[in-house]
mmCIF file of C-alpha atoms in Angstrom:
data_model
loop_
_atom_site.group_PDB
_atom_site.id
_atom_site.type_symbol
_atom_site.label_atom_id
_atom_site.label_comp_id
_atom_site.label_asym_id
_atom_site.label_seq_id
_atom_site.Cartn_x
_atom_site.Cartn_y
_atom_site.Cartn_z
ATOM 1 C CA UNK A 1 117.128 102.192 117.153
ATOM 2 C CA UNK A 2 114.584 104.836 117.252
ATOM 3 C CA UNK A 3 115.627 106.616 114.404
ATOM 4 C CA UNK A 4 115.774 103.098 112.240
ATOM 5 C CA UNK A 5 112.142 102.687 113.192
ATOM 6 C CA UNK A 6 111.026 106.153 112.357
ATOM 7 C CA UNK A 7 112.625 105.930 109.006
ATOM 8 C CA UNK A 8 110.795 102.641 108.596
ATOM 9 C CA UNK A 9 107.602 103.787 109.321
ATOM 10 C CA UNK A 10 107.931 107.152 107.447
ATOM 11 C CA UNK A 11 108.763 104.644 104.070
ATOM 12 C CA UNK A 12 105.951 102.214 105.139
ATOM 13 C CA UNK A 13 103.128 104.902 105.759
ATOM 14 C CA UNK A 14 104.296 107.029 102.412
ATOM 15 C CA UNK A 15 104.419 103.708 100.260
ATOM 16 C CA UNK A 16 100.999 102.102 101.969
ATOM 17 C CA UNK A 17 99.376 105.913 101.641
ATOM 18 C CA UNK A 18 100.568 106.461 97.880
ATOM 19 C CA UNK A 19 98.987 103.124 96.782
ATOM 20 C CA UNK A 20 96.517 103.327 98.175
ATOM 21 C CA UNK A 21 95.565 106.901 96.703
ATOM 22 C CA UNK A 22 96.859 105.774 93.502
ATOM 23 C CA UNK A 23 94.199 103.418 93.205
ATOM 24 C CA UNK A 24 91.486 105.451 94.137
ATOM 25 C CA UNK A 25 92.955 108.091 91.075
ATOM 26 C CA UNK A 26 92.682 105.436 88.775
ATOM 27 C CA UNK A 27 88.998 104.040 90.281
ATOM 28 C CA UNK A 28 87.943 108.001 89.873
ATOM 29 C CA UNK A 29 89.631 109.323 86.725
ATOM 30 C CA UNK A 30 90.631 106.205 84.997
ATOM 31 C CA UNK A 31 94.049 106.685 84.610
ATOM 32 C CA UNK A 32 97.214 104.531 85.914
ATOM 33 C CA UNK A 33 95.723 101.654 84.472
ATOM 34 C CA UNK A 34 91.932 102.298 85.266
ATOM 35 C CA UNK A 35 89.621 100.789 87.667
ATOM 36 C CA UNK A 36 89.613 97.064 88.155
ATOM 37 C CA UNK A 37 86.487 96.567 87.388
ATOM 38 C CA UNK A 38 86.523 98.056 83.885
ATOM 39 C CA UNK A 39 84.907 101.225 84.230
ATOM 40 C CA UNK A 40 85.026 104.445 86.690
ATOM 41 C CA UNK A 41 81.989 104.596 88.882
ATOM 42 C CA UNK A 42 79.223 107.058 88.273
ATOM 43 C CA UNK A 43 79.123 109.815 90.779
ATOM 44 C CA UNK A 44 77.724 108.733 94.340
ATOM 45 C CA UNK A 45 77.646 105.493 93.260
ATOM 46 C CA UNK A 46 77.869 102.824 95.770
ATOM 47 C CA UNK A 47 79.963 101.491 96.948
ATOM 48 C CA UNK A 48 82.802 101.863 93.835
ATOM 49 C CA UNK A 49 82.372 105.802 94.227
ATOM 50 C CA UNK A 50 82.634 105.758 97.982
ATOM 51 C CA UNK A 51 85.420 103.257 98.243
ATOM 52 C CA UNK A 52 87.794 105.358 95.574
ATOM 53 C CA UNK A 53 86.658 108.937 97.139
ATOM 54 C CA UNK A 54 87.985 107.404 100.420
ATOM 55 C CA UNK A 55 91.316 105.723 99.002
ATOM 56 C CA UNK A 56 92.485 108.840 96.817
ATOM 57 C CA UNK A 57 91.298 111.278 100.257
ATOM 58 C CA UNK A 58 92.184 108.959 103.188
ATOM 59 C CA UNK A 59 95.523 107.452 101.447
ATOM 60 C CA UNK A 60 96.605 110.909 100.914
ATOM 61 C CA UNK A 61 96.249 111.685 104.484
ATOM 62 C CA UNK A 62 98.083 108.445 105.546
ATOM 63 C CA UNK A 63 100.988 109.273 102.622
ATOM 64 C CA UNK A 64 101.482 112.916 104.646
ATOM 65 C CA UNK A 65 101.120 111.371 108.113
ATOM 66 C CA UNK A 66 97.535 114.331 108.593
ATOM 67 C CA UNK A 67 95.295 112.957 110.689
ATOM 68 C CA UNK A 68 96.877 109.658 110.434
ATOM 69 C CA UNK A 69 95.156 107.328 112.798
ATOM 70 C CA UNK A 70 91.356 108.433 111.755
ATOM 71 C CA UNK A 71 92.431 108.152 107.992
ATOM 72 C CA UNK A 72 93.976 104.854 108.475
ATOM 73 C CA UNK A 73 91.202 103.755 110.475
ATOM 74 C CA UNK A 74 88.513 104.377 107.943
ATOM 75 C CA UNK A 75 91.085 103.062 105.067
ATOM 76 C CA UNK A 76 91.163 99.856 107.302
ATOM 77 C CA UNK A 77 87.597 99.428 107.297
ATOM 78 C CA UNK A 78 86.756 100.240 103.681
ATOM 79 C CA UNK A 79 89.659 97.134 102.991
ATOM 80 C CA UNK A 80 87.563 95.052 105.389
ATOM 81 C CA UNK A 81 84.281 95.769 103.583
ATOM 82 C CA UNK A 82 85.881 95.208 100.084
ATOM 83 C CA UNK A 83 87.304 91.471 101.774
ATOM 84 C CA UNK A 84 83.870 90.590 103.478
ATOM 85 C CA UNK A 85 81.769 91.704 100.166
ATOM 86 C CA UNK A 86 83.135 91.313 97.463
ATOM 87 C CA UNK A 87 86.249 88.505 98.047
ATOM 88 C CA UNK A 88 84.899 86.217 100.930
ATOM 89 C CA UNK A 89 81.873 84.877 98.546
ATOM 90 C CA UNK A 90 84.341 83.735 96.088
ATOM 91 C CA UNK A 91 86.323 81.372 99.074
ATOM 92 C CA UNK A 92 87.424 82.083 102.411
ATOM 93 C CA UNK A 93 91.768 82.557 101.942
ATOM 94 C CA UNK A 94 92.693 85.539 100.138
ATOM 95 C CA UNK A 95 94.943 83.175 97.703
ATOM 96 C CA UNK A 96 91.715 81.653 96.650
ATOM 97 C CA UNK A 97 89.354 84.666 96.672
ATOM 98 C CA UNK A 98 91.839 87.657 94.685
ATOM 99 C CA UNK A 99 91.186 89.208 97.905
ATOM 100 C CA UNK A 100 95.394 89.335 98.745
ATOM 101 C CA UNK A 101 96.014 93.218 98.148
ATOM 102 C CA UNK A 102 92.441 93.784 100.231
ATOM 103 C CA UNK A 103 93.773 91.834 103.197
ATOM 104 C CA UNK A 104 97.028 93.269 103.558
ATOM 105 C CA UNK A 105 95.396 96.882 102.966
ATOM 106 C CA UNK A 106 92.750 96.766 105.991
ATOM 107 C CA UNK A 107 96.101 94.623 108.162
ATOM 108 C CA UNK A 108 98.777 97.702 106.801
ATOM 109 C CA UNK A 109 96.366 100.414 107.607
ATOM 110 C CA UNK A 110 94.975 99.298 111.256
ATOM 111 C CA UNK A 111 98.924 99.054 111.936
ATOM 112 C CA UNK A 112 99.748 102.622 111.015
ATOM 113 C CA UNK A 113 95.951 103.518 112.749
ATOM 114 C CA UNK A 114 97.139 101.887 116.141
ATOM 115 C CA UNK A 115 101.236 103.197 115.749
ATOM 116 C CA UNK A 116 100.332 106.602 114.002
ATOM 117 C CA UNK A 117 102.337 108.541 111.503
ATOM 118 C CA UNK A 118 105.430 108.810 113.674
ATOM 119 C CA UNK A 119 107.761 111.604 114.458
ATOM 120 C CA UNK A 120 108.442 112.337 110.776
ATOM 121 C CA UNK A 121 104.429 112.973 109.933
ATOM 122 C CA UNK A 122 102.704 116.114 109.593
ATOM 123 C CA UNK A 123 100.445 115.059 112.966
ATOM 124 C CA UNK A 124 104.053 115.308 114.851
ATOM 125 C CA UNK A 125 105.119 118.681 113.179
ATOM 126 C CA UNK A 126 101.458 119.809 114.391
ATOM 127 C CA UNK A 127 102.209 118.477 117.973
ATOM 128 C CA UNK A 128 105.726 119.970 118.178
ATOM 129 C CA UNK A 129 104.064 123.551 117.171
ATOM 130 C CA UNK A 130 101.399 123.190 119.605
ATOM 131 C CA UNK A 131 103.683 122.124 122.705
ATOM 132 C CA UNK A 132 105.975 125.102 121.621
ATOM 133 C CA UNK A 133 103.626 127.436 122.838
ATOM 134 C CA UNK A 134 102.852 129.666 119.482
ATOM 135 C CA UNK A 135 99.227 131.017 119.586
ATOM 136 C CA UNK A 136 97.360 133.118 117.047
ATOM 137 C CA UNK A 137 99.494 131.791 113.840
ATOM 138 C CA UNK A 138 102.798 132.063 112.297
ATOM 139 C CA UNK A 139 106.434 132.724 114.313
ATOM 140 C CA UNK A 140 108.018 135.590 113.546
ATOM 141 C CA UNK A 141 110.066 136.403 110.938
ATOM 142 C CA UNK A 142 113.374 137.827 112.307
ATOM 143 C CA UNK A 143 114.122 135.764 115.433
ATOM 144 C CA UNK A 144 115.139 139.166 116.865
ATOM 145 C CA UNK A 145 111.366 140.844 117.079
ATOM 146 C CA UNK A 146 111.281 140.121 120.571
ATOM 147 C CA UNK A 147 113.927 142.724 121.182
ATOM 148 C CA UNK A 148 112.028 145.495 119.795
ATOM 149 C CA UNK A 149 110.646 147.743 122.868
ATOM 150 C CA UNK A 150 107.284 148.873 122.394
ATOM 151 C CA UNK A 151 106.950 152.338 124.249
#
């Protein structure tokens, strides 16, 4: 059962990160479609600017499972802002408001920010590395460099 959920969160977190960075790409650079709202924010711009640096950044992180529960965390609460700003005025349900892929954005990513990236993330490679007890970088290269006497 394990290994059915870690395969299900591995495709959840890649597919909820991959989106998600896709559409800050095309809020950014204007491609896959282009932004929603018809043009690519000018630099530092607020919030458009912010909001796409932090879904092409932060749903990157998410897709590789790095820092997973910060990134998801702040992806959560930039979906949260975007509902509460600039979907709520227009009617309170999503269905109502267009406000549908913004809900189950900020919902997806404070999931994966309270389970994690799982045991197949780059945060869990990290932690198996650290718990093996390798300081000061890399293994070796021949698993036999240990024999060699040093005189």
């Amino acid at each position: 059962m394990d290994r059915i959920r870690d395969t299900a969160l591995l495709l959840a977190r890649t597919a909820i990160g991959l989106l998600f960075a896709c559409h800050g790409a095309a809020t950014l650079f204007g491609v896959l479609g282009g932004p929603h709202g018809g043009r690519t924010p000018y630099f530092a711009e607020w919030p458009g600017w912010w909001a796409a640096v932090i879904e092409l950044g932060a749903g990157g992180l998410v897709m590789l499972g790095l820092a997973t529960r910060a990134a998801a965390l702040l992806c959560s609460g930039t979906m949260a802002y975007a509902y509460f700003v600039v979907h709520q005025p227009d009617g309170l349900f999503p269905m109502v408001n267009g406000g549908e892929a913004a809900a189950l954005f900020s919902w997806s990513f404070l999931l994966l920010a309270v389970t994690g990236g799982g045991s197949w993330s780059l945060d869990a490679l990290a932690a198996r590395y650290r718990a093996s007890g390798r300081r000061g970088g890399l293994p070796p290269l021949r698993p036999d460099a240990s024999l060699i006497r040093e005189r």
